[in-house]
């Protein structure tokens, strides 16, 4: 790290901020100046500027789009970096820096034609920038967490494993405005992967210069906004980028992201009007209250994410017995969890891939329509057959990570299993421990939330396929399932692909390999003064589409 | 005095070494790593991450590497906040915590000392009972209850003050967190001052002063308060160190970018370098605070001299 | 308390009036200055004075009442600790369904849980205080009694311990070993013994020069016996005072850990856990915050009043 890097290079305080900020005490000024190196320069915003304040879950770990790990980061990076393809306000894919593209007949060659666009410093955005970005995302030293989404590209996997040099990647700049990508096999969801900010072209001319290149003053952007201020744990400000290719259509002049990880605090600040948008700020404990008091501001939408309990199927585990898995599945009243405990509109799920995912497979657990008393009778019989009874009760450990809602659900599920004579030990641990426990297979039943990175069933199905994360943790292995998933990935016809995926999912469900609970919903708060914010399954809400309501 | 100070600082070095070593190995034996999260990473990618942060090396190697960097004043990069070094994060968070904590202690002294003195003078009177009763209520309600109530009532429902946020340390944003943080301190200081005043007022030299015919006000002002302040003083050193790093709850509830949250978040996220950085920083802070308090102590109490 | 063991301002630091300086402390008047060995008559004398303190006696009565209710109550209530009433999720106080103080978001009876939580909170407080008491008293007594170089080394160690960021270590311990109630006992106890050790050492230093110890020495009584039979019993006054101050501190510390999500495991609960659950619901279901807060506050209130009363009663200087 260069020693002279300041935290905020071109600090800006808008007029609005200036009015309410009073001089802080001398001591803090002094300390801020000496220790923080924070400079605050006055910055004028045109009258009638449309600025948006956003309560944004947490402090970003980074704004390097290839090092991010969560939505609280991509919400910002998406405003700064435009992909070759990008998201519309409903979450569908639309042309971004590439205004058109062709896919070869074999489904293995993609040719993108870049539009005339500029970085925010006026440099042209070229196909070389796109090549640079794709090579970089697969560079082992960058250690990108979603790199596997780009493994379909020729040689990508070997490069990411450090076995080949970056030049071997099947990506080339045909000319300054034409990019060709070669895949090693047809991949149905590849365009989705390119819409991620990870794959957006990057400014090589800037990254080569500075290690801390995503800092105000150092960075340039290709998206609708530029980064103008970053005070860690305090706020991040982005301002409209006049060089953006669709700058004319962007109405937001300035947006400020506040890292507020306490949901109650975000809700409070939304209620006072300080925040215009508050992401994930309504815990289930306050949801009923919010629905009554916040009216239209409360936005509940679908989300391609699944809440389920992972079973440990390894040999010797109590859940290696399919009868036990079926019984546990039967006894859980999913509607009680979604309606009584959460009450936010989640869909009780009898499947694994969330229903609102694009191209989602069909089919469900075989007992989905069975009345509850019948289910309980069958469950009790199964548990008995598996050899458990009053003298020899089934003892299970149920792991969940620290969060009020996970606790409530675990408590309820434990109570639902009680009539079967199952004695549950609840184990709450912080996320790092929880997921390590799962990774090491050191669990019996574990809460899991799987969120799609792309709007496709791939993430879900692949997890249980050979060498997928869920397969490794849970010990689920089924050659036919693996074959179906592999076939579905390479199948380009949507109808046929869906059938393959449906068959794959059904194998998983008929094996009761996991215990699905519900399809997630997204719950956000959006001021009625803002338009152009749409709920969508990818939960992407690009700033560039927001508009001020006319009132 | 100078020699004493230097000696104390030298003595602090082994202490800090112990702190660093214990924390380093505790952190590493804790289950879970910095990259364990909702998304389970493919093995190749996880290997890349481990290598990028030298976590694939043997533990003693990592320890030596850390100590080596530390000697050069380098706390390393944060695992979670990848764009910042730990030094930068502490340099940014500490002044904020210092401001909030310092103001809270100041407020606590301004309110707590007179209350304690008044209660001691009117011992067992209504004043005493009211002051001590209120103080005890302050102690009895945890600040993670008080703070959200403040935010809701004064921030949201009444709308008098911002419900949260730092805003560069603007005065309105300071009020609620500082008051919420100081309530317990007010209570502690009032109780302590009362107790030590009572003790001093019962001592021989006060009786002598009274016997000499000084009036009560003079006795209290001239003779009683100064010695009675000593125990409060010795409380303040660690209290200041504690309050500026420890307002975790207040920082979280009011969204204040201070240093306390870094430690807790770092520990929970296994952000090894950030945790170590805050531990080392805090260790140094304690050593300095204790030293300052001891030196002040000798200034207040002429009976104590540091000649060794 | 004036130890460095409490980085968290409110949660655990507690303004006990007993002074203890930093490392190499220039001391304010320590208990050793005044507290004389406490004989039978002194104890009776102290009790007489305590019983005249109405606030302390009322606190004692209320405290006993709370403890009895927490121990006996759960047996008398119709609902179990983990029992779910599928017809009542997050309902308010009502006679119907015998949820006198309502239910939590999981349909479990709140009063039942508050009483069970009281058992946990109080037992954490008692056990942790006891751990700190045992370690602190033994350590302090041995150090003070042996004196000289041993005393120097032992107190040097305490000084080093004072410089450890203890709250951090407690959190790290919880993180390393998981959320285990016994660990909470041990971790908190291990944090709290330092002050105790200092106080007892001071007492011992003052006592060992007294005639009856010298006499025991002369009679050839073994050192261990002198420490356990003579020194510790005679230092008991300040120790009692200190314990009444440690208990509330520990209760707050436990609730703070709970707030951070490091509290006891479900279905067990504690006042701290219940309060942090209630804070989320304070607008829509205030009883979920108020009930456990009331129990916690009342207990701390009583313990503090009692502690003050005890100090006044036991400390001859305040007569």
mmCIF file of N, CA and C in Angstrom, chain A residues 1 5 7 13 20-22 24-25 28 31 35-36 59-64 67 69 140 143-148 151 157 160 215 230 232-234 261-262 265 268-269 271-272 274 430 432-433 435-436 439 447-449 453 469 472-473, chain B residues 31-33 36-46 48-49 52 77 80-85 88-89 91-92 94-95 98-99 151-152 155-157 163-172 252-255 257 261-262 265 268-270:
data_model
loop_
_atom_site.group_PDB
_atom_site.id
_atom_site.type_symbol
_atom_site.label_atom_id
_atom_site.label_comp_id
_atom_site.label_asym_id
_atom_site.label_seq_id
_atom_site.Cartn_x
_atom_site.Cartn_y
_atom_site.Cartn_z
ATOM 1 N N UNK A 1 0.845 -1.214 0.000
ATOM 2 C CA UNK A 1 0.000 0.000 0.000
ATOM 3 C C UNK A 1 0.870 1.250 0.000
ATOM 4 N N UNK A 5 -1.407 7.392 0.684
ATOM 5 C CA UNK A 5 -2.803 7.361 0.255
ATOM 6 C C UNK A 5 -3.717 7.973 1.317
ATOM 7 N N UNK A 7 -7.551 8.865 2.738
ATOM 8 C CA UNK A 7 -8.805 8.136 2.706
ATOM 9 C C UNK A 7 -9.793 8.805 1.757
ATOM 10 N N UNK A 13 -18.671 18.157 0.249
ATOM 11 C CA UNK A 13 -19.835 18.313 1.105
ATOM 12 C C UNK A 13 -20.867 19.088 0.332
ATOM 13 N N UNK A 20 -26.823 21.647 7.673
ATOM 14 C CA UNK A 20 -27.122 21.061 8.972
ATOM 15 C C UNK A 20 -25.863 20.754 9.783
ATOM 16 N N UNK A 21 -24.715 20.820 9.141
ATOM 17 C CA UNK A 21 -23.534 20.476 9.930
ATOM 18 C C UNK A 21 -23.006 21.692 10.665
ATOM 19 N N UNK A 22 -22.789 21.515 11.921
ATOM 20 C CA UNK A 22 -22.206 22.579 12.732
ATOM 21 C C UNK A 22 -20.738 22.230 12.917
ATOM 22 N N UNK A 24 -17.648 20.877 14.314
ATOM 23 C CA UNK A 24 -17.452 19.957 15.430
ATOM 24 C C UNK A 24 -16.371 20.527 16.324
ATOM 25 N N UNK A 25 -16.220 19.912 17.462
ATOM 26 C CA UNK A 25 -15.331 20.498 18.460
ATOM 27 C C UNK A 25 -13.910 20.580 17.905
ATOM 28 N N UNK A 28 -11.761 17.391 17.802
ATOM 29 C CA UNK A 28 -12.016 16.391 16.783
ATOM 30 C C UNK A 28 -11.509 16.877 15.432
ATOM 31 N N UNK A 31 -7.901 16.224 15.401
ATOM 32 C CA UNK A 31 -7.577 14.814 15.275
ATOM 33 C C UNK A 31 -7.909 14.310 13.879
ATOM 34 N N UNK A 35 -4.923 12.721 12.056
ATOM 35 C CA UNK A 35 -4.913 11.266 12.012
ATOM 36 C C UNK A 35 -5.592 10.714 10.771
ATOM 37 N N UNK A 36 -6.653 11.312 10.391
ATOM 38 C CA UNK A 36 -7.426 10.714 9.317
ATOM 39 C C UNK A 36 -6.985 11.170 7.948
ATOM 40 N N UNK A 59 -20.788 -1.503 5.611
ATOM 41 C CA UNK A 59 -19.660 -0.812 4.999
ATOM 42 C C UNK A 59 -19.045 -1.740 3.947
ATOM 43 N N UNK A 60 -18.865 -1.243 2.714
ATOM 44 C CA UNK A 60 -18.257 -2.100 1.700
ATOM 45 C C UNK A 60 -16.853 -2.516 2.113
ATOM 46 N N UNK A 61 -16.544 -3.781 1.874
ATOM 47 C CA UNK A 61 -15.190 -4.228 2.148
ATOM 48 C C UNK A 61 -14.241 -3.682 1.110
ATOM 49 N N UNK A 62 -14.767 -3.484 -0.078
ATOM 50 C CA UNK A 62 -13.960 -2.941 -1.165
ATOM 51 C C UNK A 62 -14.908 -2.428 -2.242
ATOM 52 N N UNK A 63 -14.415 -1.534 -3.081
ATOM 53 C CA UNK A 63 -15.197 -1.139 -4.251
ATOM 54 C C UNK A 63 -14.527 -1.618 -5.528
ATOM 55 N N UNK A 64 -13.482 -2.435 -5.396
ATOM 56 C CA UNK A 64 -12.922 -3.081 -6.572
ATOM 57 C C UNK A 64 -13.951 -4.105 -7.024
ATOM 58 N N UNK A 67 -13.390 -7.760 -6.428
ATOM 59 C CA UNK A 67 -13.077 -8.284 -5.096
ATOM 60 C C UNK A 67 -14.269 -8.232 -4.158
ATOM 61 N N UNK A 69 -17.927 -8.983 -2.322
ATOM 62 C CA UNK A 69 -18.539 -10.242 -1.898
ATOM 63 C C UNK A 69 -20.006 -10.100 -1.533
ATOM 64 N N UNK A 140 -5.336 -15.697 -10.219
ATOM 65 C CA UNK A 140 -5.403 -16.249 -8.853
ATOM 66 C C UNK A 140 -5.106 -15.188 -7.788
ATOM 67 N N UNK A 143 -8.120 -13.430 -6.647
ATOM 68 C CA UNK A 143 -8.923 -14.311 -5.795
ATOM 69 C C UNK A 143 -10.396 -13.936 -5.837
ATOM 70 N N UNK A 144 -10.913 -13.754 -7.037
ATOM 71 C CA UNK A 144 -12.330 -13.410 -7.166
ATOM 72 C C UNK A 144 -13.223 -14.566 -6.719
ATOM 73 N N UNK A 145 -14.289 -14.192 -5.967
ATOM 74 C CA UNK A 145 -15.124 -15.233 -5.368
ATOM 75 C C UNK A 145 -16.112 -15.867 -6.338
ATOM 76 N N UNK A 146 -16.355 -15.199 -7.463
ATOM 77 C CA UNK A 146 -17.297 -15.754 -8.430
ATOM 78 C C UNK A 146 -16.600 -16.228 -9.689
ATOM 79 N N UNK A 147 -15.288 -16.404 -9.587
ATOM 80 C CA UNK A 147 -14.515 -16.737 -10.782
ATOM 81 C C UNK A 147 -15.067 -17.967 -11.495
ATOM 82 N N UNK A 148 -15.672 -18.878 -10.731
ATOM 83 C CA UNK A 148 -16.160 -20.109 -11.371
ATOM 84 C C UNK A 148 -17.247 -19.846 -12.402
ATOM 85 N N UNK A 151 -15.599 -19.983 -15.748
ATOM 86 C CA UNK A 151 -14.887 -21.200 -16.134
ATOM 87 C C UNK A 151 -15.284 -21.735 -17.514
ATOM 88 N N UNK A 157 -10.413 -22.145 -16.269
ATOM 89 C CA UNK A 157 -10.233 -22.873 -15.025
ATOM 90 C C UNK A 157 -8.750 -23.079 -14.703
ATOM 91 N N UNK A 160 -7.202 -19.873 -13.538
ATOM 92 C CA UNK A 160 -7.591 -19.536 -12.176
ATOM 93 C C UNK A 160 -6.878 -20.422 -11.146
ATOM 94 N N UNK A 215 -10.320 4.560 -5.325
ATOM 95 C CA UNK A 215 -10.451 5.583 -4.312
ATOM 96 C C UNK A 215 -10.854 6.866 -5.023
ATOM 97 N N UNK A 230 -15.334 8.945 -0.069
ATOM 98 C CA UNK A 230 -15.459 7.693 0.681
ATOM 99 C C UNK A 230 -14.905 7.894 2.076
ATOM 100 N N UNK A 232 -14.768 5.906 5.382
ATOM 101 C CA UNK A 232 -15.089 4.569 5.867
ATOM 102 C C UNK A 232 -16.068 4.611 7.040
ATOM 103 N N UNK A 233 -16.996 3.706 7.049
ATOM 104 C CA UNK A 233 -17.997 3.577 8.108
ATOM 105 C C UNK A 233 -18.912 4.786 8.188
ATOM 106 N N UNK A 234 -18.772 5.721 7.295
ATOM 107 C CA UNK A 234 -19.566 6.938 7.427
ATOM 108 C C UNK A 234 -20.418 7.184 6.180
ATOM 109 N N UNK A 261 -25.572 -0.963 9.504
ATOM 110 C CA UNK A 261 -25.811 -2.403 9.601
ATOM 111 C C UNK A 261 -26.895 -2.747 10.608
ATOM 112 N N UNK A 262 -27.259 -1.799 11.456
ATOM 113 C CA UNK A 262 -28.333 -2.066 12.399
ATOM 114 C C UNK A 262 -29.674 -1.753 11.726
ATOM 115 N N UNK A 265 -31.837 0.926 13.246
ATOM 116 C CA UNK A 265 -31.314 2.261 13.026
ATOM 117 C C UNK A 265 -31.644 2.741 11.613
ATOM 118 N N UNK A 268 -35.273 3.697 11.570
ATOM 119 C CA UNK A 268 -35.456 5.000 12.218
ATOM 120 C C UNK A 268 -35.108 6.141 11.275
ATOM 121 N N UNK A 269 -33.983 6.004 10.609
ATOM 122 C CA UNK A 269 -33.518 7.109 9.791
ATOM 123 C C UNK A 269 -34.328 7.238 8.505
ATOM 124 N N UNK A 271 -37.565 6.692 8.623
ATOM 125 C CA UNK A 271 -38.798 7.317 9.121
ATOM 126 C C UNK A 271 -38.631 8.808 9.315
ATOM 127 N N UNK A 272 -37.437 9.249 9.699
ATOM 128 C CA UNK A 272 -37.256 10.690 9.879
ATOM 129 C C UNK A 272 -37.101 11.396 8.537
ATOM 130 N N UNK A 274 -34.544 11.096 6.602
ATOM 131 C CA UNK A 274 -33.141 11.293 6.261
ATOM 132 C C UNK A 274 -32.736 10.382 5.098
ATOM 133 N N UNK A 430 -21.739 -17.620 15.256
ATOM 134 C CA UNK A 430 -21.619 -16.532 14.293
ATOM 135 C C UNK A 430 -21.284 -17.116 12.923
ATOM 136 N N UNK A 432 -19.044 -16.981 10.636
ATOM 137 C CA UNK A 432 -17.760 -17.596 10.274
ATOM 138 C C UNK A 432 -17.684 -19.033 10.784
ATOM 139 N N UNK A 433 -18.133 -19.247 12.023
ATOM 140 C CA UNK A 433 -18.103 -20.594 12.586
ATOM 141 C C UNK A 433 -19.137 -21.477 11.908
ATOM 142 N N UNK A 435 -20.488 -21.421 8.928
ATOM 143 C CA UNK A 435 -20.175 -21.896 7.588
ATOM 144 C C UNK A 435 -18.935 -22.783 7.567
ATOM 145 N N UNK A 436 -18.040 -22.557 8.527
ATOM 146 C CA UNK A 436 -16.895 -23.462 8.630
ATOM 147 C C UNK A 436 -17.384 -24.851 9.048
ATOM 148 N N UNK A 439 -18.810 -26.418 6.051
ATOM 149 C CA UNK A 439 -17.759 -26.778 5.094
ATOM 150 C C UNK A 439 -17.065 -28.069 5.522
ATOM 151 N N UNK A 447 -28.818 -24.740 8.988
ATOM 152 C CA UNK A 447 -29.549 -23.725 8.240
ATOM 153 C C UNK A 447 -28.677 -23.220 7.097
ATOM 154 N N UNK A 448 -29.280 -23.051 5.948
ATOM 155 C CA UNK A 448 -28.531 -22.540 4.812
ATOM 156 C C UNK A 448 -29.398 -21.580 4.017
ATOM 157 N N UNK A 449 -28.792 -20.504 3.576
ATOM 158 C CA UNK A 449 -29.502 -19.597 2.694
ATOM 159 C C UNK A 449 -28.720 -19.504 1.417
ATOM 160 N N UNK A 453 -26.338 -15.920 -7.746
ATOM 161 C CA UNK A 453 -25.506 -14.813 -8.228
ATOM 162 C C UNK A 453 -25.996 -14.365 -9.599
ATOM 163 N N UNK A 469 -20.480 -27.115 -3.727
ATOM 164 C CA UNK A 469 -20.260 -26.844 -2.305
ATOM 165 C C UNK A 469 -21.197 -27.665 -1.420
ATOM 166 N N UNK A 472 -20.236 -31.387 -1.366
ATOM 167 C CA UNK A 472 -19.079 -31.663 -0.522
ATOM 168 C C UNK A 472 -19.452 -31.646 0.958
ATOM 169 N N UNK A 473 -20.254 -30.664 1.352
ATOM 170 C CA UNK A 473 -20.595 -30.552 2.772
ATOM 171 C C UNK A 473 -21.558 -31.643 3.214
ATOM 172 N N UNK B 31 -12.578 -21.429 15.549
ATOM 173 C CA UNK B 31 -13.095 -22.104 14.357
ATOM 174 C C UNK B 31 -13.596 -21.077 13.337
ATOM 175 N N UNK B 32 -13.522 -21.438 12.092
ATOM 176 C CA UNK B 32 -13.993 -20.528 11.048
ATOM 177 C C UNK B 32 -12.889 -19.593 10.620
ATOM 178 N N UNK B 33 -12.903 -19.227 9.360
ATOM 179 C CA UNK B 33 -11.877 -18.341 8.844
ATOM 180 C C UNK B 33 -12.492 -17.120 8.219
ATOM 181 N N UNK B 36 -15.085 -17.763 5.355
ATOM 182 C CA UNK B 36 -16.249 -18.616 5.520
ATOM 183 C C UNK B 36 -17.487 -17.747 5.504
ATOM 184 N N UNK B 37 -18.308 -17.929 4.512
ATOM 185 C CA UNK B 37 -19.503 -17.102 4.414
ATOM 186 C C UNK B 37 -20.620 -17.866 3.773
ATOM 187 N N UNK B 38 -21.725 -17.169 3.587
ATOM 188 C CA UNK B 38 -22.920 -17.791 3.039
ATOM 189 C C UNK B 38 -22.601 -18.534 1.744
ATOM 190 N N UNK B 39 -21.774 -17.920 0.913
ATOM 191 C CA UNK B 39 -21.404 -18.572 -0.330
ATOM 192 C C UNK B 39 -20.185 -19.437 -0.094
ATOM 193 N N UNK B 40 -20.342 -20.752 -0.210
ATOM 194 C CA UNK B 40 -19.209 -21.644 -0.040
ATOM 195 C C UNK B 40 -18.368 -21.567 -1.305
ATOM 196 N N UNK B 41 -17.084 -21.375 -1.123
ATOM 197 C CA UNK B 41 -16.230 -21.157 -2.278
ATOM 198 C C UNK B 41 -15.692 -22.468 -2.829
ATOM 199 N N UNK B 42 -15.588 -22.545 -4.162
ATOM 200 C CA UNK B 42 -14.934 -23.703 -4.756
ATOM 201 C C UNK B 42 -13.485 -23.774 -4.249
ATOM 202 N N UNK B 43 -12.948 -24.987 -4.141
ATOM 203 C CA UNK B 43 -11.619 -25.159 -3.554
ATOM 204 C C UNK B 43 -10.542 -24.321 -4.236
ATOM 205 N N UNK B 44 -10.588 -24.240 -5.582
ATOM 206 C CA UNK B 44 -9.556 -23.466 -6.281
ATOM 207 C C UNK B 44 -9.555 -22.018 -5.810
ATOM 208 N N UNK B 45 -10.785 -21.482 -5.691
ATOM 209 C CA UNK B 45 -10.903 -20.070 -5.368
ATOM 210 C C UNK B 45 -10.482 -19.823 -3.924
ATOM 211 N N UNK B 46 -10.860 -20.757 -3.057
ATOM 212 C CA UNK B 46 -10.463 -20.599 -1.671
ATOM 213 C C UNK B 46 -8.938 -20.656 -1.534
ATOM 214 N N UNK B 48 -6.816 -19.719 -3.719
ATOM 215 C CA UNK B 48 -6.308 -18.420 -4.169
ATOM 216 C C UNK B 48 -6.364 -17.388 -3.058
ATOM 217 N N UNK B 49 -7.481 -17.373 -2.360
ATOM 218 C CA UNK B 49 -7.661 -16.394 -1.292
ATOM 219 C C UNK B 49 -6.655 -16.638 -0.165
ATOM 220 N N UNK B 52 -3.306 -15.508 -1.180
ATOM 221 C CA UNK B 52 -3.193 -14.060 -1.298
ATOM 222 C C UNK B 52 -2.929 -13.413 0.063
ATOM 223 N N UNK B 77 -3.023 -5.219 5.936
ATOM 224 C CA UNK B 77 -4.299 -4.831 5.345
ATOM 225 C C UNK B 77 -5.435 -5.539 6.067
ATOM 226 N N UNK B 80 -11.350 -7.741 5.723
ATOM 227 C CA UNK B 80 -12.696 -7.446 5.283
ATOM 228 C C UNK B 80 -12.748 -6.133 4.513
ATOM 229 N N UNK B 81 -12.062 -5.126 5.046
ATOM 230 C CA UNK B 81 -12.073 -3.834 4.361
ATOM 231 C C UNK B 81 -10.828 -3.777 3.494
ATOM 232 N N UNK B 82 -10.916 -4.400 2.330
ATOM 233 C CA UNK B 82 -9.729 -4.695 1.542
ATOM 234 C C UNK B 82 -9.057 -3.449 1.000
ATOM 235 N N UNK B 83 -9.792 -2.382 0.865
ATOM 236 C CA UNK B 83 -9.188 -1.183 0.291
ATOM 237 C C UNK B 83 -8.477 -0.320 1.321
ATOM 238 N N UNK B 84 -8.466 -0.767 2.587
ATOM 239 C CA UNK B 84 -7.834 0.039 3.618
ATOM 240 C C UNK B 84 -6.880 -0.801 4.451
ATOM 241 N N UNK B 85 -5.843 -0.151 4.944
ATOM 242 C CA UNK B 85 -4.987 -0.842 5.894
ATOM 243 C C UNK B 85 -5.584 -0.664 7.278
ATOM 244 N N UNK B 88 -5.001 2.695 8.741
ATOM 245 C CA UNK B 88 -5.924 3.734 8.258
ATOM 246 C C UNK B 88 -7.263 3.651 8.976
ATOM 247 N N UNK B 89 -7.736 2.427 9.180
ATOM 248 C CA UNK B 89 -9.046 2.265 9.814
ATOM 249 C C UNK B 89 -9.011 2.766 11.251
ATOM 250 N N UNK B 91 -6.852 4.924 12.482
ATOM 251 C CA UNK B 91 -6.653 6.371 12.450
ATOM 252 C C UNK B 91 -7.958 7.095 12.149
ATOM 253 N N UNK B 92 -8.828 6.451 11.431
ATOM 254 C CA UNK B 92 -10.107 7.069 11.118
ATOM 255 C C UNK B 92 -11.109 6.861 12.254
ATOM 256 N N UNK B 94 -10.516 6.006 15.606
ATOM 257 C CA UNK B 94 -10.184 6.400 16.971
ATOM 258 C C UNK B 94 -10.611 7.820 17.331
ATOM 259 N N UNK B 95 -10.333 8.816 16.472
ATOM 260 C CA UNK B 95 -10.761 10.168 16.835
ATOM 261 C C UNK B 95 -12.265 10.255 17.083
ATOM 262 N N UNK B 98 -12.892 8.755 20.388
ATOM 263 C CA UNK B 98 -12.338 9.643 21.406
ATOM 264 C C UNK B 98 -13.280 10.813 21.656
ATOM 265 N N UNK B 99 -13.820 11.353 20.595
ATOM 266 C CA UNK B 99 -14.705 12.501 20.746
ATOM 267 C C UNK B 99 -15.969 12.110 21.515
ATOM 268 N N UNK B 151 -33.121 6.952 20.571
ATOM 269 C CA UNK B 151 -33.196 7.140 19.122
ATOM 270 C C UNK B 151 -34.647 7.202 18.671
ATOM 271 N N UNK B 152 -35.458 6.337 19.254
ATOM 272 C CA UNK B 152 -36.862 6.298 18.850
ATOM 273 C C UNK B 152 -37.604 7.547 19.312
ATOM 274 N N UNK B 155 -35.362 10.937 18.373
ATOM 275 C CA UNK B 155 -34.995 10.997 16.963
ATOM 276 C C UNK B 155 -36.195 10.877 16.050
ATOM 277 N N UNK B 156 -37.021 9.851 16.295
ATOM 278 C CA UNK B 156 -38.097 9.572 15.351
ATOM 279 C C UNK B 156 -39.409 10.229 15.773
ATOM 280 N N UNK B 157 -39.848 9.941 16.998
ATOM 281 C CA UNK B 157 -41.185 10.390 17.389
ATOM 282 C C UNK B 157 -41.231 11.896 17.609
ATOM 283 N N UNK B 163 -31.676 10.759 14.376
ATOM 284 C CA UNK B 163 -31.844 9.445 14.993
ATOM 285 C C UNK B 163 -30.585 8.601 14.864
ATOM 286 N N UNK B 164 -29.616 9.082 14.145
ATOM 287 C CA UNK B 164 -28.386 8.327 13.986
ATOM 288 C C UNK B 164 -27.501 8.996 12.975
ATOM 289 N N UNK B 165 -26.324 8.413 12.753
ATOM 290 C CA UNK B 165 -25.412 8.987 11.783
ATOM 291 C C UNK B 165 -24.371 9.851 12.460
ATOM 292 N N UNK B 166 -23.303 10.080 11.752
ATOM 293 C CA UNK B 166 -22.182 10.815 12.342
ATOM 294 C C UNK B 166 -22.114 12.203 11.729
ATOM 295 N N UNK B 167 -22.233 12.263 10.402
ATOM 296 C CA UNK B 167 -22.273 13.550 9.720
ATOM 297 C C UNK B 167 -21.057 14.399 10.046
ATOM 298 N N UNK B 168 -19.901 13.767 10.064
ATOM 299 C CA UNK B 168 -18.672 14.517 10.306
ATOM 300 C C UNK B 168 -18.568 15.075 11.706
ATOM 301 N N UNK B 169 -19.363 14.573 12.627
ATOM 302 C CA UNK B 169 -19.278 15.019 14.008
ATOM 303 C C UNK B 169 -20.087 16.282 14.285
ATOM 304 N N UNK B 170 -21.126 16.504 13.502
ATOM 305 C CA UNK B 170 -21.961 17.683 13.733
ATOM 306 C C UNK B 170 -22.627 17.595 15.106
ATOM 307 N N UNK B 171 -22.769 18.755 15.734
ATOM 308 C CA UNK B 171 -23.266 18.797 17.102
ATOM 309 C C UNK B 171 -24.580 18.050 17.326
ATOM 310 N N UNK B 172 -25.592 18.264 16.478
ATOM 311 C CA UNK B 172 -26.859 17.567 16.748
ATOM 312 C C UNK B 172 -26.694 16.049 16.735
ATOM 313 N N UNK B 252 -23.015 1.090 17.313
ATOM 314 C CA UNK B 252 -23.854 0.300 16.425
ATOM 315 C C UNK B 252 -25.240 0.918 16.274
ATOM 316 N N UNK B 253 -25.820 1.304 17.406
ATOM 317 C CA UNK B 253 -27.200 1.775 17.364
ATOM 318 C C UNK B 253 -27.304 3.129 16.673
ATOM 319 N N UNK B 254 -26.308 3.986 16.871
ATOM 320 C CA UNK B 254 -26.385 5.303 16.247
ATOM 321 C C UNK B 254 -25.587 5.381 14.940
ATOM 322 N N UNK B 255 -25.031 4.268 14.508
ATOM 323 C CA UNK B 255 -24.278 4.280 13.249
ATOM 324 C C UNK B 255 -23.094 5.227 13.271
ATOM 325 N N UNK B 257 -19.040 5.909 13.205
ATOM 326 C CA UNK B 257 -17.875 5.203 12.651
ATOM 327 C C UNK B 257 -16.701 5.128 13.617
ATOM 328 N N UNK B 261 -16.590 -0.857 17.198
ATOM 329 C CA UNK B 261 -17.247 -1.817 16.317
ATOM 330 C C UNK B 261 -16.244 -2.632 15.529
ATOM 331 N N UNK B 262 -15.108 -1.995 15.201
ATOM 332 C CA UNK B 262 -14.105 -2.725 14.435
ATOM 333 C C UNK B 262 -13.686 -3.986 15.155
ATOM 334 N N UNK B 265 -16.807 -6.536 15.232
ATOM 335 C CA UNK B 265 -17.049 -7.040 13.887
ATOM 336 C C UNK B 265 -15.867 -7.873 13.408
ATOM 337 N N UNK B 268 -15.889 -11.265 15.016
ATOM 338 C CA UNK B 268 -16.942 -12.128 14.488
ATOM 339 C C UNK B 268 -16.673 -12.541 13.046
ATOM 340 N N UNK B 269 -16.032 -11.657 12.277
ATOM 341 C CA UNK B 269 -15.762 -11.978 10.873
ATOM 342 C C UNK B 269 -14.413 -12.637 10.676
ATOM 343 N N UNK B 270 -13.687 -12.861 11.762
ATOM 344 C CA UNK B 270 -12.326 -13.408 11.664
ATOM 345 C C UNK B 270 -11.442 -12.518 10.797
#
